[in-house]
Coordinates of C-alpha atoms and ligand atoms in Angstrom, one line a residue:
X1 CA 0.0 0.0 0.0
X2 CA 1.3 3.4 -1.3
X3 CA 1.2 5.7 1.0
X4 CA 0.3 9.4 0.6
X5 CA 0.3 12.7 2.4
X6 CA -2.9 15.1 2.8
X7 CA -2.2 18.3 3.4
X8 CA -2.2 22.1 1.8
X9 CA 0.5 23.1 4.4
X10 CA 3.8 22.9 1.8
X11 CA 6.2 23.0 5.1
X12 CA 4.6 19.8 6.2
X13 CA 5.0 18.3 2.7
X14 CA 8.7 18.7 2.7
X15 CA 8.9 17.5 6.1
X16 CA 7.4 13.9 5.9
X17 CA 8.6 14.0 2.0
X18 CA 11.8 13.5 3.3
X19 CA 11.1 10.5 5.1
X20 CA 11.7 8.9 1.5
X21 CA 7.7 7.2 1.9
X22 CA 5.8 9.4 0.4
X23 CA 4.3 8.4 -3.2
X24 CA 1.9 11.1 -3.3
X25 CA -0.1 13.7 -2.2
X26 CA -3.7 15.1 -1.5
X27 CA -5.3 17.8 -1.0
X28 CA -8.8 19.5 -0.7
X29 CA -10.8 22.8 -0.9
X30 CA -11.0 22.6 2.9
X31 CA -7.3 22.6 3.3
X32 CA -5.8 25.0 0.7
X33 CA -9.2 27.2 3.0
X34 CA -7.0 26.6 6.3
X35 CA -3.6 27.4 4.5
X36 CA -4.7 30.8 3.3
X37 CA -3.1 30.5 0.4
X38 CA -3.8 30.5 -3.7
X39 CA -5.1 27.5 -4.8
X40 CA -2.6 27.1 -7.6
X41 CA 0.6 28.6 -5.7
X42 CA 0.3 25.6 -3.2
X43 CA -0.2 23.0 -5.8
X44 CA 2.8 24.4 -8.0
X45 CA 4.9 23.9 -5.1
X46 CA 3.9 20.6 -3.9
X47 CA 4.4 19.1 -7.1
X48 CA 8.2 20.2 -7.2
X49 CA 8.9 18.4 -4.1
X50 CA 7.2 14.8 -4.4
X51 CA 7.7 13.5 -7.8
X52 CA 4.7 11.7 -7.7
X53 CA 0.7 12.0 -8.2
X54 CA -1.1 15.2 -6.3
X55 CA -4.6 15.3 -6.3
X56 CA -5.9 18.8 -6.8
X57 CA -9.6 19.2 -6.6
X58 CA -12.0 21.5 -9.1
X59 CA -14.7 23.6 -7.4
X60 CA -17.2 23.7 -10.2
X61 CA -19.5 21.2 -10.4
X62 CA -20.7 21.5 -13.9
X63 CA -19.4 19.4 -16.0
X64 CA -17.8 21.5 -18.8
X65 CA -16.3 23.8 -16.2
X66 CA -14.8 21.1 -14.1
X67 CA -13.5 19.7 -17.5
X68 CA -11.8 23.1 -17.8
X69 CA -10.3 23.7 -14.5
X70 CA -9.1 19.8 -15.1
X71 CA -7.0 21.1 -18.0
X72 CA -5.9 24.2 -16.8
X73 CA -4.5 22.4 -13.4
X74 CA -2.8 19.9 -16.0
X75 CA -1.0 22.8 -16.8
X76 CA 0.7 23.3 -13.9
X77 CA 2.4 19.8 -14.0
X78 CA 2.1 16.2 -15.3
X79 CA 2.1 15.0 -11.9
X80 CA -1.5 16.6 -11.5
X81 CA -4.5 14.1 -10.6
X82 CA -7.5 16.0 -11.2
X83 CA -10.0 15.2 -8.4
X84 CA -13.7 15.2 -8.7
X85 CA -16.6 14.8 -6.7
X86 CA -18.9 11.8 -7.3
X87 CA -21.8 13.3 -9.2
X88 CA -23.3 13.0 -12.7
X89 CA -21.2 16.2 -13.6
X90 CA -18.0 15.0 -12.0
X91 CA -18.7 11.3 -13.6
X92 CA -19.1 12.6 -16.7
X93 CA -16.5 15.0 -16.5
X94 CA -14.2 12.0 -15.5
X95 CA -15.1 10.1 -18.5
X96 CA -13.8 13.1 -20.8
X97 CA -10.9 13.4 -19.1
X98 CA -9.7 10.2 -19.1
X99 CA -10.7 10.2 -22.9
X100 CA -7.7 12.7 -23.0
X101 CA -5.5 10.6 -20.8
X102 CA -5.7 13.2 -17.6
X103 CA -5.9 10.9 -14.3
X104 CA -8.6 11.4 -12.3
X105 CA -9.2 10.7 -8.8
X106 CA -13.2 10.6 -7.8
X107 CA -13.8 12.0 -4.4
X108 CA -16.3 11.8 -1.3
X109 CA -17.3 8.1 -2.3
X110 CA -19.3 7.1 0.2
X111 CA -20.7 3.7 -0.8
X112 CA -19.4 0.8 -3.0
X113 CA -22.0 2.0 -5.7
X114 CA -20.5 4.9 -6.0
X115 CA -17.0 3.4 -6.8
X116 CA -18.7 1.1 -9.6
X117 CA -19.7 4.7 -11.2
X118 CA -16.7 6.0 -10.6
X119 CA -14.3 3.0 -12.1
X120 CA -17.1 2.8 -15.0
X121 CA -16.3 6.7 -15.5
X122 CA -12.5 5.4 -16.0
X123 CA -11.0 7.0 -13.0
X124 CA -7.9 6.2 -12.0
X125 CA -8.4 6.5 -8.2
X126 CA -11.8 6.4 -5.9
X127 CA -11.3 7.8 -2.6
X128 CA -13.8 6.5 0.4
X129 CA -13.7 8.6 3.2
X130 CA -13.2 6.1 6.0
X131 CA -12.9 8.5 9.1
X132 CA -16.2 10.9 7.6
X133 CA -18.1 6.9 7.5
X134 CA -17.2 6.0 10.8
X135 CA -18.2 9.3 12.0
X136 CA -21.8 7.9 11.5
X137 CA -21.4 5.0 13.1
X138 CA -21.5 3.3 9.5
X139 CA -18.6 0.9 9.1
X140 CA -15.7 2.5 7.3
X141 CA -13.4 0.1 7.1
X142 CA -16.3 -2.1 5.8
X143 CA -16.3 0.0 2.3
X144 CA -13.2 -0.5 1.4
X145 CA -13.5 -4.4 1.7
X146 CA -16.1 -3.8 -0.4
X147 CA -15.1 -2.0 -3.0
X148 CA -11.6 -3.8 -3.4
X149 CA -14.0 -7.1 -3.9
X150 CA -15.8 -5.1 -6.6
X151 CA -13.2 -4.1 -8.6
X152 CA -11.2 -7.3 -8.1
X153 CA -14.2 -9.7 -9.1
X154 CA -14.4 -7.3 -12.1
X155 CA -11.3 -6.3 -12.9
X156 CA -11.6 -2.6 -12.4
X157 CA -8.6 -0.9 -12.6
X158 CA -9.4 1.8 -10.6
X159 CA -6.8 2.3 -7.2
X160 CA -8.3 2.7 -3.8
X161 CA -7.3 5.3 -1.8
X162 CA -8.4 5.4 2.1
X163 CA -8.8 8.7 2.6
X164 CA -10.2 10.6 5.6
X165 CA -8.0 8.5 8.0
X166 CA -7.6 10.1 11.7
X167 CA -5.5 7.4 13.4
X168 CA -3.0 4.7 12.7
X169 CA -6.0 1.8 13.6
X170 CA -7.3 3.4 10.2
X171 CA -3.7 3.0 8.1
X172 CA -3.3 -0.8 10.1
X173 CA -7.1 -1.9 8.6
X174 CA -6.9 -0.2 5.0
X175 CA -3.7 -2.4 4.1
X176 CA -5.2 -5.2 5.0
X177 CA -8.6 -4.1 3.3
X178 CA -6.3 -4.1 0.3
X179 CA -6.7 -0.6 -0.3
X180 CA -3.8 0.7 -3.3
X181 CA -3.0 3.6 -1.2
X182 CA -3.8 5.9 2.2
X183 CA -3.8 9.3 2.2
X184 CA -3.6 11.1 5.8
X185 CA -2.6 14.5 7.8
X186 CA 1.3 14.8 8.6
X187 CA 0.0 14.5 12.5
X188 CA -1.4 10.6 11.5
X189 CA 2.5 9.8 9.8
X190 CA 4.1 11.3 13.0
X191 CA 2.0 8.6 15.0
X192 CA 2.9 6.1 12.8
X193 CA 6.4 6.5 12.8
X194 CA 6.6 6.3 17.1
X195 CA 6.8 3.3 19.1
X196 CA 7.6 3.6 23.2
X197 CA 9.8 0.6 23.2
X198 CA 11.6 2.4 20.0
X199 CA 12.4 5.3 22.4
X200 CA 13.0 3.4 25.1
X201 CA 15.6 1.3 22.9
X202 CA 17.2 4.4 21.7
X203 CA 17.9 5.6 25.1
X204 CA 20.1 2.9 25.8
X205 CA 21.5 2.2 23.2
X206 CA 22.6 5.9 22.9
X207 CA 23.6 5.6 26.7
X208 CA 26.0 2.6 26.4
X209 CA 27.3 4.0 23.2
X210 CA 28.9 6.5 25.0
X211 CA 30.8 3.7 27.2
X212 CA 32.8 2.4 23.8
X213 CA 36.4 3.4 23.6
Ligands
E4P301 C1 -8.8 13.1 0.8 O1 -8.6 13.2 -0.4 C2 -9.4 14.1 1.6 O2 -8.8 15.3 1.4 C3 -9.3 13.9 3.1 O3 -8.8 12.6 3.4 C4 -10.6 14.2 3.9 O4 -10.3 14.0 5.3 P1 -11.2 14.5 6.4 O5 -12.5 13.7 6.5 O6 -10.4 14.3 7.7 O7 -11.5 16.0 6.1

């Protein structure tokens, strides 16, 4: 499982990017909000530090407008995924931009419905929103079973990515879902990455290095 960061804060990309685990990156109208910054300044400069996939999402939701931001986004770099929100506009919008080659990741999928649309639109990545499920006391991780089931039985090509993940129970239960990738906040890698009896271990060994000659 690929695993990706989601974020707007660029300091935060170059932070975990240089972890070396970082495949990609997502981000939202919500988060470039909270940066306070322009849309396309923050995507321009995310996309020069992970050479991989970043998701940048249009805020039209008619079709031949979304089709256009999709484009113009395209121009900023290759590495643009143009992410859409599951409707009949975004759907259809999805279609014609895969018809031009443009990946496409299809956004707030909420059921495993949804995700047939979305992989029958051609997009290249749907993205359930486990944590905004669970929220409801639906089952989250549940979705992702099923949707991996889906497009394994017929052989969608379309990559799951958990998104919406709060804690590392969520990262944990979406690899073994067999979703393609996760996408979470720099706070949920920082989790990730600690262990008390790594610390604990460090100590000492730091302490007794100190004793070589
Ligand atoms: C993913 O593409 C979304 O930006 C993100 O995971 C949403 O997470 P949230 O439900 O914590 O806002």
């Amino acid at each position: 499982m690929h695993l990706y960061l989601d974020t707007a804060i660029v300091d935060e990309v170059r932070e975990i990017a240089a972890w070396g685990v970082v495949s990609g990156l997502t981000t939202n109208p919500s988060l470039i909000a909270a940066s306070g910054r322009k849309f396309e300044d923050v995507i321009q400069e995310m996309v020069g530090i992970v050479q991989g996939p970043v998701s940048a999402e249009v805020t039209s939701l008619v079709k031949d407008e979304m089709i256009a931001q999709g484009l113009e986004l395209r121009k900023i770099s290759d590495h643009v995924v143009v992410k859409l929100p599951i409707t009949p506009d975004g759907l259809a919008a999805c279609k014609a931009l895969t018809g031009q080659g443009i990946p496409t990741n299809l956004t707030l999928c909420f059921s495993a419905n949804q995700a047939i649309l979305a992989a029958r639109a051609g997009a290249t990545y749907v993205s359930p929103f486990l944590g905004r499920v669970d929220d409801i006391s639906w089952d989250g991780m549940q979705l992702i079973r099923d949707i991996r089931l889906i497009l394994d039985t017929h052989d969608l090509k379309t990559n799951i990515i958990a998104a919406s993940i709060r804690h590392p129970v969520h990262v944990l239960e979406a690899a073994k879902a067999g979703a393609h990738i996760a996408t979470m906040p720099a706070k949920v890698f920082q989790m990730l990455v600690k262990h008390p009896l790594t610390d604990a271990g460090i100590e000492k060994f730091m302490a007794d290095a100190k004793k070589f000659k």
